[in-house]
Amino acid sequence: MAETLEKFDCVSLADRQAVLCSGSNACPAQVRTKLSGIDGDLGVPFLLVDLEGASPVFAAHVSSYGVIPATLDKVAGSSRCHLAFFTGSQLERVNATEGSRYELSRLQGLRMEWNGTELRDPPLAYLSTSGVLTFDGVPARLAEYDQESLIERVLKELGQRCSFADSEEFFSSPGASSTVLNHELRAAGIWRRHQLAHEPASL
């Protein structure tokens, strides 16, 4: 990777921050959109890494456009996740797009490998300030649901406390519905705080 960055006159890995990306930041096209218009290096290297004891999961929050976004949390077993390497100016731009729903954090004690090689430097990650969506006390993994089936599961968990007959009714007006569903989700207790060891990170 170092040779490729040098070939294209990009900032070296030593001058970049490693960020585990569980949601839209794991999509190169989305990252390109976020970085459009900034000066300097626009290249962002990505690795698909193996995590032990953590996984991309769903946040305990429904967005105003009816989507439950992603976050990371402590989960038994292994998973795969994208690791992006941002320059300082790139990370500042990405950070500005996250808003108050996410906190940039430095993860601690996370085992991470790429192609059998352990990556020892603690990565950054954006963790949801709303916590983690859970079913039966277990975080809802990204790999197990699409958005429609996830909303259906949330409505099922809420049962008689739910204001919506089905997911079709929810998606018919997601803006107004999301506020109601967020309140009901938290009142029902189908969420928890992050259990990944972490500390706030500054740019």
PDB file of N, CA and C in Angstrom, residues 5 28-29 35 49 57-58 76 91 111 118 128 132 136 149 151 156 161 173 178 186:
ATOM      1  N   LEU A   5       0.569   4.446  -2.641  1.00  0.00           N
ATOM      2  CA  LEU A   5       0.362   5.833  -2.232  1.00  0.00           C
ATOM      3  C   LEU A   5       1.462   6.737  -2.784  1.00  0.00           C
ATOM      4  N   PRO A  28     -16.847   3.708  -0.579  1.00  0.00           N
ATOM      5  CA  PRO A  28     -15.945   4.675  -1.222  1.00  0.00           C
ATOM      6  C   PRO A  28     -16.678   5.794  -1.954  1.00  0.00           C
ATOM      7  N   ALA A  29     -17.801   5.474  -2.604  1.00  0.00           N
ATOM      8  CA  ALA A  29     -18.549   6.512  -3.325  1.00  0.00           C
ATOM      9  C   ALA A  29     -19.093   7.562  -2.362  1.00  0.00           C
ATOM     10  N   LEU A  35     -15.921  14.174   0.606  1.00  0.00           N
ATOM     11  CA  LEU A  35     -14.644  14.879   0.464  1.00  0.00           C
ATOM     12  C   LEU A  35     -14.613  15.832  -0.720  1.00  0.00           C
ATOM     13  N   VAL A  49     -10.740  -5.640   7.184  1.00  0.00           N
ATOM     14  CA  VAL A  49     -10.021  -6.267   8.295  1.00  0.00           C
ATOM     15  C   VAL A  49     -10.935  -7.207   9.075  1.00  0.00           C
ATOM     16  N   VAL A  57     -22.916  -3.022  13.965  1.00  0.00           N
ATOM     17  CA  VAL A  57     -24.271  -3.286  14.457  1.00  0.00           C
ATOM     18  C   VAL A  57     -25.130  -2.052  14.179  1.00  0.00           C
ATOM     19  N   PHE A  58     -26.406  -2.141  14.540  1.00  0.00           N
ATOM     20  CA  PHE A  58     -27.299  -1.006  14.331  1.00  0.00           C
ATOM     21  C   PHE A  58     -27.367  -0.134  15.579  1.00  0.00           C
ATOM     22  N   ALA A  76     -19.783 -11.079  20.625  1.00  0.00           N
ATOM     23  CA  ALA A  76     -19.022 -12.327  20.661  1.00  0.00           C
ATOM     24  C   ALA A  76     -18.709 -12.801  19.244  1.00  0.00           C
ATOM     25  N   LEU A  91     -10.251  13.803   7.491  1.00  0.00           N
ATOM     26  CA  LEU A  91     -10.983  13.426   8.701  1.00  0.00           C
ATOM     27  C   LEU A  91     -11.787  14.602   9.248  1.00  0.00           C
ATOM     28  N   ARG A 111      -8.864  -6.512  19.054  1.00  0.00           N
ATOM     29  CA  ARG A 111      -7.964  -7.305  18.214  1.00  0.00           C
ATOM     30  C   ARG A 111      -8.402  -7.174  16.751  1.00  0.00           C
ATOM     31  N   GLU A 118      -1.556  -8.993  12.545  1.00  0.00           N
ATOM     32  CA  GLU A 118      -2.247  -8.201  13.561  1.00  0.00           C
ATOM     33  C   GLU A 118      -1.894  -6.725  13.420  1.00  0.00           C
ATOM     34  N   SER A 128     -22.182   5.630  17.971  1.00  0.00           N
ATOM     35  CA  SER A 128     -23.463   6.325  18.092  1.00  0.00           C
ATOM     36  C   SER A 128     -23.667   6.849  19.510  1.00  0.00           C
ATOM     37  N   VAL A 132     -26.794   1.303  21.262  1.00  0.00           N
ATOM     38  CA  VAL A 132     -26.880   0.170  20.341  1.00  0.00           C
ATOM     39  C   VAL A 132     -28.263  -0.467  20.414  1.00  0.00           C
ATOM     40  N   ASP A 136     -33.433  -9.103  22.582  1.00  0.00           N
ATOM     41  CA  ASP A 136     -33.127 -10.091  23.625  1.00  0.00           C
ATOM     42  C   ASP A 136     -31.762  -9.826  24.246  1.00  0.00           C
ATOM     43  N   SER A 149     -36.532  -5.405   6.966  1.00  0.00           N
ATOM     44  CA  SER A 149     -36.679  -6.476   7.957  1.00  0.00           C
ATOM     45  C   SER A 149     -36.310  -5.996   9.353  1.00  0.00           C
ATOM     46  N   ILE A 151     -36.808  -2.840  10.581  1.00  0.00           N
ATOM     47  CA  ILE A 151     -37.961  -2.091  11.097  1.00  0.00           C
ATOM     48  C   ILE A 151     -39.073  -3.049  11.501  1.00  0.00           C
ATOM     49  N   LYS A 156     -42.184  -5.562  15.857  1.00  0.00           N
ATOM     50  CA  LYS A 156     -42.585  -6.800  16.533  1.00  0.00           C
ATOM     51  C   LYS A 156     -42.177  -6.770  17.997  1.00  0.00           C
ATOM     52  N   ARG A 161     -47.166  -1.744  22.332  1.00  0.00           N
ATOM     53  CA  ARG A 161     -46.686  -0.387  22.590  1.00  0.00           C
ATOM     54  C   ARG A 161     -46.415   0.376  21.301  1.00  0.00           C
ATOM     55  N   SER A 173     -44.459   7.619   5.913  1.00  0.00           N
ATOM     56  CA  SER A 173     -44.164   8.971   6.397  1.00  0.00           C
ATOM     57  C   SER A 173     -43.016   8.897   7.398  1.00  0.00           C
ATOM     58  N   SER A 178     -40.336   8.668  12.527  1.00  0.00           N
ATOM     59  CA  SER A 178     -39.071   8.370  13.195  1.00  0.00           C
ATOM     60  C   SER A 178     -39.045   8.919  14.618  1.00  0.00           C
ATOM     61  N   ARG A 186     -36.809   3.512  22.866  1.00  0.00           N
ATOM     62  CA  ARG A 186     -36.080   3.734  24.117  1.00  0.00           C
ATOM     63  C   ARG A 186     -36.943   3.376  25.326  1.00  0.00           C
TER      64      ARG A 186
END
